[in-house]
mmCIF file of C-alpha atoms in Angstrom:
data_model
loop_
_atom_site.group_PDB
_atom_site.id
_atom_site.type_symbol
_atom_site.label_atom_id
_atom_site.label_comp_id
_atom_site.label_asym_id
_atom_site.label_seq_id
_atom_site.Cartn_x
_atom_site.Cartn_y
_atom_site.Cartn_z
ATOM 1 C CA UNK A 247 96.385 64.582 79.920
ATOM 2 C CA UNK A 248 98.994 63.271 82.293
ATOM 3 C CA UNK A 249 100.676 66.456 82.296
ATOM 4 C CA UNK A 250 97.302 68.597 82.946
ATOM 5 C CA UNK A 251 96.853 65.847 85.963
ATOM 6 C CA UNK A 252 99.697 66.936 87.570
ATOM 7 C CA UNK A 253 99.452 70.490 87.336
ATOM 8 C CA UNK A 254 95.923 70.364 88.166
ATOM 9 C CA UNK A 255 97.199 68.186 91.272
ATOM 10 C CA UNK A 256 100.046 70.871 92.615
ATOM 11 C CA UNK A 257 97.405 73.728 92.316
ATOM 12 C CA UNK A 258 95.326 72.284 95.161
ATOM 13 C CA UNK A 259 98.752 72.195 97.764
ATOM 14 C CA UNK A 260 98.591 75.105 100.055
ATOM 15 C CA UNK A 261 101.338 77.331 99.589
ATOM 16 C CA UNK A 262 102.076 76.220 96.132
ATOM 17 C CA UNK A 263 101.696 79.055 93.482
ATOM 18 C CA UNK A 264 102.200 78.472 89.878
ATOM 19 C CA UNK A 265 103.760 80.262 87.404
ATOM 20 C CA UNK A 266 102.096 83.517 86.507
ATOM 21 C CA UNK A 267 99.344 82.600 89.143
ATOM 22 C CA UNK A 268 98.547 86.762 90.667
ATOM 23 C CA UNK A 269 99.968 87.609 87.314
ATOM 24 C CA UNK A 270 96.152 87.227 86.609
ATOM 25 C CA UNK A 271 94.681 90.536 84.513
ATOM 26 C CA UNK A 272 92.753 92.649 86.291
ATOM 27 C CA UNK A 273 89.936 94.157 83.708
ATOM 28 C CA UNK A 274 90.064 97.615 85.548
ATOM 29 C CA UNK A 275 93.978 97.762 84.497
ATOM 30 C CA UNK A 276 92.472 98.273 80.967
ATOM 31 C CA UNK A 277 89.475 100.223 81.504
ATOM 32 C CA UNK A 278 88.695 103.439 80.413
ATOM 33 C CA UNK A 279 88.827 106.100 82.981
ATOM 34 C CA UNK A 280 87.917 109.673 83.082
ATOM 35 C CA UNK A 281 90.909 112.013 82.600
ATOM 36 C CA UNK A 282 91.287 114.892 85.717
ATOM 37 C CA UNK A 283 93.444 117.447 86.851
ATOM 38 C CA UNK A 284 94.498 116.738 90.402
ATOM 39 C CA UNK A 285 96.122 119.885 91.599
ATOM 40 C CA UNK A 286 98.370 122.515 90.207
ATOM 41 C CA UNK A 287 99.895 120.889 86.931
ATOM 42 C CA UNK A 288 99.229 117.204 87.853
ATOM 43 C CA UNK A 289 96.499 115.078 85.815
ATOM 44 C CA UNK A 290 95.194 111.646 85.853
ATOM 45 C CA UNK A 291 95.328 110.199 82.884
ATOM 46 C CA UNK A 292 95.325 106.080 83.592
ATOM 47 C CA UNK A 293 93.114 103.693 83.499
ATOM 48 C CA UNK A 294 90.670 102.442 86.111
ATOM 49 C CA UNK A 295 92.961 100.397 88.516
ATOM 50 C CA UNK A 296 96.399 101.755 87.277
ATOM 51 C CA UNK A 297 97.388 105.196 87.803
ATOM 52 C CA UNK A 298 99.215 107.515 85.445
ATOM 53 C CA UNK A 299 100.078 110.756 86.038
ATOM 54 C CA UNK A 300 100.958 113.696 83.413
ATOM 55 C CA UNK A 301 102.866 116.893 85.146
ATOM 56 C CA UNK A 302 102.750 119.771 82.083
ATOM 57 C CA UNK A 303 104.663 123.192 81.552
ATOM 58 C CA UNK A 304 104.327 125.252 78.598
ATOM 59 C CA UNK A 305 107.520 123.875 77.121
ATOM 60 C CA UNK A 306 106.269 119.913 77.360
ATOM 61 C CA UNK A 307 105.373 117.566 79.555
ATOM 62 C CA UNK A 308 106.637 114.426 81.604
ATOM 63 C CA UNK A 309 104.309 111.194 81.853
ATOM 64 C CA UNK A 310 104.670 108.982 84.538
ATOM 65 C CA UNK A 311 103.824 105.009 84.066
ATOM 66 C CA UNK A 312 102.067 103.838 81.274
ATOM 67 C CA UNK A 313 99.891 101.301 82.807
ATOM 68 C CA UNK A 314 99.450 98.239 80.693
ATOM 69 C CA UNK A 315 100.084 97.401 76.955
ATOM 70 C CA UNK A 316 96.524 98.046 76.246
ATOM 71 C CA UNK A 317 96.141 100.484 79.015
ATOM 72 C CA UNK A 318 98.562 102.935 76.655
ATOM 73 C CA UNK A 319 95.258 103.477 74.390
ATOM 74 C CA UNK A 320 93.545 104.878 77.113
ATOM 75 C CA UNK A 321 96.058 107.022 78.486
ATOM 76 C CA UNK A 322 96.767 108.757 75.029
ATOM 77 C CA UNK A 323 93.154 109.141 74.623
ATOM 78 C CA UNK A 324 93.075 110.688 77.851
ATOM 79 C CA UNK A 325 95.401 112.856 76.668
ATOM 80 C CA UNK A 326 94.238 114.501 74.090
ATOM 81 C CA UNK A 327 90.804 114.824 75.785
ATOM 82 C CA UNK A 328 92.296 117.302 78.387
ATOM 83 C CA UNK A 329 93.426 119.297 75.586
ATOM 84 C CA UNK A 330 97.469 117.982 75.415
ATOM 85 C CA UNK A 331 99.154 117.015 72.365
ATOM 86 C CA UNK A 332 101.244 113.472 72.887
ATOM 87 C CA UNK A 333 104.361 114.834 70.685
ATOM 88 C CA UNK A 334 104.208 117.643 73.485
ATOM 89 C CA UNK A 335 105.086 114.666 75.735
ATOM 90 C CA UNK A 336 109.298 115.268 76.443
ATOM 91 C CA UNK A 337 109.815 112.459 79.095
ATOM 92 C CA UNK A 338 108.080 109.628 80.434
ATOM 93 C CA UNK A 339 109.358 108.125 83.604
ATOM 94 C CA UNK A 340 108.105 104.831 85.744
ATOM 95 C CA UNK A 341 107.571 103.963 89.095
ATOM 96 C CA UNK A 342 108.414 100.466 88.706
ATOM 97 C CA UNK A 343 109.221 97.918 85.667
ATOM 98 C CA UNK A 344 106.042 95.585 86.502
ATOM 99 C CA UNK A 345 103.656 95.113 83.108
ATOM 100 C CA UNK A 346 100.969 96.714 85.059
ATOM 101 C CA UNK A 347 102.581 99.649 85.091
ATOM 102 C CA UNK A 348 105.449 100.164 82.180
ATOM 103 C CA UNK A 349 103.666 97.238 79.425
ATOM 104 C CA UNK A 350 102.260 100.462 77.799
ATOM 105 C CA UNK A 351 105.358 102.528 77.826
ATOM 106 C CA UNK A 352 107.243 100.899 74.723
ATOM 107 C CA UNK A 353 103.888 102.525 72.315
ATOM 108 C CA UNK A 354 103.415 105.487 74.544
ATOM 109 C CA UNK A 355 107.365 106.389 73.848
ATOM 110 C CA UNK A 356 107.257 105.130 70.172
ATOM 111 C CA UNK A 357 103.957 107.728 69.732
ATOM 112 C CA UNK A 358 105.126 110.617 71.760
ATOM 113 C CA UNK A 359 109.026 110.468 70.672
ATOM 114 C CA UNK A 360 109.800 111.412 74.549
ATOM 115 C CA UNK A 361 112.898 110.263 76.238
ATOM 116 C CA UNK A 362 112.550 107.221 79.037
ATOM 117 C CA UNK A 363 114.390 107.984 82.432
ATOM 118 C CA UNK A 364 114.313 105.134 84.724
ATOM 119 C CA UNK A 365 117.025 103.814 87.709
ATOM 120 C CA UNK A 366 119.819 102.097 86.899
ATOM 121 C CA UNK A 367 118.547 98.871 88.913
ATOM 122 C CA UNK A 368 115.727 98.439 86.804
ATOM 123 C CA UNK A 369 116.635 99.092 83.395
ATOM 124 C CA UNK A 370 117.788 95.212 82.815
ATOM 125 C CA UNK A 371 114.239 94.442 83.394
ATOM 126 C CA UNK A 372 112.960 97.210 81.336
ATOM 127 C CA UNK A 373 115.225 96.540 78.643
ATOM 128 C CA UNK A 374 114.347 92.968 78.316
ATOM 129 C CA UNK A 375 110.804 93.347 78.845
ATOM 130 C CA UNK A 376 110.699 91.056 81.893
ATOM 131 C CA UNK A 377 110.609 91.108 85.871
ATOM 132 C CA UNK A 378 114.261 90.716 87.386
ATOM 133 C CA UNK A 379 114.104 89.064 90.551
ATOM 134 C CA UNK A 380 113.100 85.676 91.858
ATOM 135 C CA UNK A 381 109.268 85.228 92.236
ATOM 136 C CA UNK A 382 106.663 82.711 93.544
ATOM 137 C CA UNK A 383 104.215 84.029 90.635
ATOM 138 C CA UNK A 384 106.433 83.371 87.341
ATOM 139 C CA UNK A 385 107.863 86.405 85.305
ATOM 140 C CA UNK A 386 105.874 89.318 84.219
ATOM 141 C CA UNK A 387 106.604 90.211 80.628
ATOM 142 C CA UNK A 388 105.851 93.809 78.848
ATOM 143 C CA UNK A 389 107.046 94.621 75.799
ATOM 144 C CA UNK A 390 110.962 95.850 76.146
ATOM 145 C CA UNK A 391 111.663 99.481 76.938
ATOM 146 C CA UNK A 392 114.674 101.372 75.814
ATOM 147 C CA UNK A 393 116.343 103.598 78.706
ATOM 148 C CA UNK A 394 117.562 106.817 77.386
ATOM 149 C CA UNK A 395 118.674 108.167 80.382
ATOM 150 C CA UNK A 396 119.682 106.854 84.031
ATOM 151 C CA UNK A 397 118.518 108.601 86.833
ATOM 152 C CA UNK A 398 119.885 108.215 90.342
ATOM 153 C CA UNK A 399 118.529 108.404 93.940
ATOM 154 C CA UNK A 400 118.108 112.291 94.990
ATOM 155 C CA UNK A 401 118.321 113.553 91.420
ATOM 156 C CA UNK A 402 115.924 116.055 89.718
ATOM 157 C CA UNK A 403 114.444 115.541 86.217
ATOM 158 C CA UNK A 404 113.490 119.059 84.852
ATOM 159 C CA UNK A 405 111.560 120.623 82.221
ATOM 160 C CA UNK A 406 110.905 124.531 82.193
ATOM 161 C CA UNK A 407 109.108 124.982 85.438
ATOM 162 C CA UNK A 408 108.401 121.195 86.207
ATOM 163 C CA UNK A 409 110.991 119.371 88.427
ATOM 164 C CA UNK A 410 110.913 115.803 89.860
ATOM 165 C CA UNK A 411 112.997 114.398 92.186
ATOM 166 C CA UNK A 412 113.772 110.467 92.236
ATOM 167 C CA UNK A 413 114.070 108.884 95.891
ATOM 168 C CA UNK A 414 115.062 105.184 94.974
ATOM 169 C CA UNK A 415 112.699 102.652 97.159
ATOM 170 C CA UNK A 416 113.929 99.336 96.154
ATOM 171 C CA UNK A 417 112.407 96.125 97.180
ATOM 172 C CA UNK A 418 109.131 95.963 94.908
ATOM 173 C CA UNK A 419 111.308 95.838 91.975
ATOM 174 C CA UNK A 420 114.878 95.950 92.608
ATOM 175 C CA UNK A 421 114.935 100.272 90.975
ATOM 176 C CA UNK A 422 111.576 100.769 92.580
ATOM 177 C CA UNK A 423 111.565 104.816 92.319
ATOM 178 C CA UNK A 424 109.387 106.764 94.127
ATOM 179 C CA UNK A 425 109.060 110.963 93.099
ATOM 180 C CA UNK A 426 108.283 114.010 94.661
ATOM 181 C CA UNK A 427 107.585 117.611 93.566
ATOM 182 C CA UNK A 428 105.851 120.483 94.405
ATOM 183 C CA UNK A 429 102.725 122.109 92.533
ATOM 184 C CA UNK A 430 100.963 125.374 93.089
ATOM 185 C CA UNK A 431 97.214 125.966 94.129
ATOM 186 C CA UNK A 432 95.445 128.728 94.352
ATOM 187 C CA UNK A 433 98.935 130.628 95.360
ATOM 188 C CA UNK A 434 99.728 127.414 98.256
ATOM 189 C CA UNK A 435 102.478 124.921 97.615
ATOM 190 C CA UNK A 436 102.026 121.395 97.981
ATOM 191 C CA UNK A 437 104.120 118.530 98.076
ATOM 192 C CA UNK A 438 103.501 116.116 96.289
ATOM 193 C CA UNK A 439 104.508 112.352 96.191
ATOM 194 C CA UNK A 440 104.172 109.593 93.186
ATOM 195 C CA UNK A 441 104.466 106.321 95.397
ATOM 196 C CA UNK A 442 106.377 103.378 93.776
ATOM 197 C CA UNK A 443 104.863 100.396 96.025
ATOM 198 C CA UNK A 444 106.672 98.474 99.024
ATOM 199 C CA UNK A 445 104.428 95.370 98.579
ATOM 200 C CA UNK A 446 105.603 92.095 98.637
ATOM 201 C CA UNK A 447 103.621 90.895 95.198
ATOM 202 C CA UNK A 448 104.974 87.404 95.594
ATOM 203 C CA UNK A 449 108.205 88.328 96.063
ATOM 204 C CA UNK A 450 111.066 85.923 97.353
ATOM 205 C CA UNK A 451 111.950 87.463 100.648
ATOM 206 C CA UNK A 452 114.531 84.114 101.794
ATOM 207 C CA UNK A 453 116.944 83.268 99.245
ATOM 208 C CA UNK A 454 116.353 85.641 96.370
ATOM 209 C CA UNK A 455 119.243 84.455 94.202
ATOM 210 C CA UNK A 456 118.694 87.443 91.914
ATOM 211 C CA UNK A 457 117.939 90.202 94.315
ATOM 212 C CA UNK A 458 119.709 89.110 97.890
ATOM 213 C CA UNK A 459 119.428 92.491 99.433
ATOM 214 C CA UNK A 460 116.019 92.492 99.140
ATOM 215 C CA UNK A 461 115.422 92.700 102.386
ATOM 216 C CA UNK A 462 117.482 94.918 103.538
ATOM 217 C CA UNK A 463 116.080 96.873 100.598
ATOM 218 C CA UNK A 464 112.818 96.824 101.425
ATOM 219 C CA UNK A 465 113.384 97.893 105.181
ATOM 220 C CA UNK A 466 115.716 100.762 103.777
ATOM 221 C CA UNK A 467 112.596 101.685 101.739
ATOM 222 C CA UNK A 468 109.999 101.569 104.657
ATOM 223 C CA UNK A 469 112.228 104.076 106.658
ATOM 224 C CA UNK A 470 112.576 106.548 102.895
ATOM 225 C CA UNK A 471 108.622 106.804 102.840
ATOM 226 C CA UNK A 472 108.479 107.701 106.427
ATOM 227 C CA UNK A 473 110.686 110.535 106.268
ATOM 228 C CA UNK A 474 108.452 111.727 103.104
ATOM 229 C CA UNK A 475 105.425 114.279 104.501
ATOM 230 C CA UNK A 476 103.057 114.641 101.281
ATOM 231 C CA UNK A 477 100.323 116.751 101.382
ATOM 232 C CA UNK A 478 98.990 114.698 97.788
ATOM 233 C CA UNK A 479 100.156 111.270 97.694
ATOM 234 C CA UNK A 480 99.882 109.420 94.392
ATOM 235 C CA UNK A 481 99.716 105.490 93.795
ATOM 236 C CA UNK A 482 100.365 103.573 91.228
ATOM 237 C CA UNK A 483 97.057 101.939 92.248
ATOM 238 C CA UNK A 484 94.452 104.719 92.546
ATOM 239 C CA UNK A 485 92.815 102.523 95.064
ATOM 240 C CA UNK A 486 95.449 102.463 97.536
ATOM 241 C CA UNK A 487 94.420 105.990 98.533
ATOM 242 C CA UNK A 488 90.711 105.958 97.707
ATOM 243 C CA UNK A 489 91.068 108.267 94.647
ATOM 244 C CA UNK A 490 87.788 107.618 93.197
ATOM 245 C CA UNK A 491 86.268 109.035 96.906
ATOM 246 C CA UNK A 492 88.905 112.235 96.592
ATOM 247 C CA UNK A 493 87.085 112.711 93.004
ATOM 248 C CA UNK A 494 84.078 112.382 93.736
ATOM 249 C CA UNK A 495 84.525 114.590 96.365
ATOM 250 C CA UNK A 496 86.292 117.027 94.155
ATOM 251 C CA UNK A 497 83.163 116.972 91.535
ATOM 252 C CA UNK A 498 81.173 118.010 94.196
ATOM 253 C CA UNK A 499 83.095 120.940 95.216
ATOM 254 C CA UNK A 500 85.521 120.062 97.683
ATOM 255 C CA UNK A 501 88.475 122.027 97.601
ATOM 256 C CA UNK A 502 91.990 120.707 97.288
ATOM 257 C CA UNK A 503 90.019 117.285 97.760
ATOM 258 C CA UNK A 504 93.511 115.070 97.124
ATOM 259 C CA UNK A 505 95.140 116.914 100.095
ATOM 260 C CA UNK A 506 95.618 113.744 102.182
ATOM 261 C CA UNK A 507 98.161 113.782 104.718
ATOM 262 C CA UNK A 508 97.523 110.421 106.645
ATOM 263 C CA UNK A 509 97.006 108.341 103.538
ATOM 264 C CA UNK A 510 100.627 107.706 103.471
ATOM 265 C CA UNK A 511 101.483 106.892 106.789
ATOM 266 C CA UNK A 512 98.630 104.399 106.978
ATOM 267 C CA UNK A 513 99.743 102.520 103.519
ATOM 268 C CA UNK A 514 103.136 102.354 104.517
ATOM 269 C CA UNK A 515 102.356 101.245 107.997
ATOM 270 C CA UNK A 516 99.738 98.177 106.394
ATOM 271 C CA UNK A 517 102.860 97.726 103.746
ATOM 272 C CA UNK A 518 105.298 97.376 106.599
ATOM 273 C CA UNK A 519 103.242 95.114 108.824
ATOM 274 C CA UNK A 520 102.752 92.537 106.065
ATOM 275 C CA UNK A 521 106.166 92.666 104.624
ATOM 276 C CA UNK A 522 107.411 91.651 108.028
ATOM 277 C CA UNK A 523 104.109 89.141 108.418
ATOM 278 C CA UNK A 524 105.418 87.602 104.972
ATOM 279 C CA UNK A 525 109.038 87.567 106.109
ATOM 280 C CA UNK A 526 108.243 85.395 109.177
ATOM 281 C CA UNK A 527 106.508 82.866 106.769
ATOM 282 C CA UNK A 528 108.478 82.656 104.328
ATOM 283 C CA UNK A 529 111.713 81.917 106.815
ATOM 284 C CA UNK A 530 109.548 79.293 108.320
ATOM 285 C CA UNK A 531 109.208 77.424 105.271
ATOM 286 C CA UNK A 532 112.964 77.343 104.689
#
């Protein structure tokens, strides 16, 4: 009881976050969500607050995230209900080795028999199954992923007529990978972007024994995304560019309804302003 005093106690000091504290579960990162194709050869296939996003050719197809360890039943479900067989599956990439986003990749590679690409900085984290870097809310584990290939920044992952590109965008997670490609519509092209995340998720920004550059990372990353001019950007957090609206909107007839050119600006811009807001607190505190 002692013990539960004290813990109890530290919880009520302001700026004090335990252990695994936003590491809270979000029900919508499990819940089922309806399966969609976005544009060209790009499909939803997550869950209700985590996206996923499948990119098929005739010759296979690559997955990207798996959302969380039960969110990997819904995304194989939604799989198969847009017609695509998982063994069809050749690679599955990630965004970033959080457990919102990669706990469901260890069953979604075990059932599909695809190859994992990732970035070299994040494989120690994907390999052990837990968050590298030094953070005010605890670890995040996810069941451990074997990396089958490496992929580095400004390299292409291709498959038949499918090719991604990988910018690296560290900071999130120290291989934070952001991808573009393009897809066809109705005889346009359009770019397309999978976002990784610059957020600052209780990250340490002021002595981060176990990522130091972080900052510099992070600011490196900022100026990456606004070079980047998507027509469709994707987020790992449907959310974060009002995809339910864009559906919606596409269920009632809008054309090319994901075409969203400011979306990305404005995230990175509210990203930016309270990385730099956290920052300033943080070195305050020191």
């Amino acid at each position: 009881m002692k013990s539960l005093s004290i813990v109890l106690a530290l919880m009520t000091l302001p700026g004090v976050a335990m252990p695994g504290a936003a590491l809270a579960h979000n029900p919508e990162w499990d819940a089922p969500s309806e399966p969609f194709r976005i544009a060209g050869n790009v499909y939803s296939v997550g869950t209700e607050g985590i996206g996923v996003y499948l990119i098929t050719s005739p010759a296979g197809h690559i997955l990207l995230d798996g959302a969380t360890q039960k969110g990997a039943a819904v995304v194989e479900a939604n799989i198969k209900a847009l017609g695509f067989k998982l063994r069809d599956v050749k690679y599955i990439i990630e965004t970033h080795a959080h457990f919102d986003h990669v706990g469901g990749i260890a069953k979604l590679k075990a059932d599909t028999g695809a190859a994992f690409v990732a970035s070299a900085a994040d494989r120690k984290a994907l390999e052990s199954g837990a968050h590298d870097g030094d953070n005010e809310n605890g670890v995040g584990h996810f069941p451990a992923i074997k990396v089958d290939r490496v992929i580095g920044d400004g390299e292409r992952l291709v498959l038949d007529g499918i090719y991604l590109k990988a910018h690296l965008t560290p900071g999130h997670t120290k291989g934070c990978t952001s991808w573009t490609t393009d897809v066809q519509e109705k005889g346009v092209t359009y770019s397309v972007l999978f976002y990784c995340s610059a957020s600052v998720a209780g990250n340490a920004l002021v002595g981060n024994k176990a990522h130091p550059d972080i900052v510099a990372d992070y600011r490196k990353s900022f100026a990456t995304f606004k070079s980047l001019k998507p027509d469709i950007p994707l987020t790992n957090h449907p959310s974060q560019v009002a995809m339910a609206e864009k559906r919606k909107a596409q269920k009632a007839g809008k054309a090319n309804a994901f075409v969203d050119r400011e979306a990305l600006p404005k995230l990175v811009a509210e990203q930016e302003k309270a990385f730099e807001a956290e920052l300033k607190r943080q070195q305050a505190h020191k």
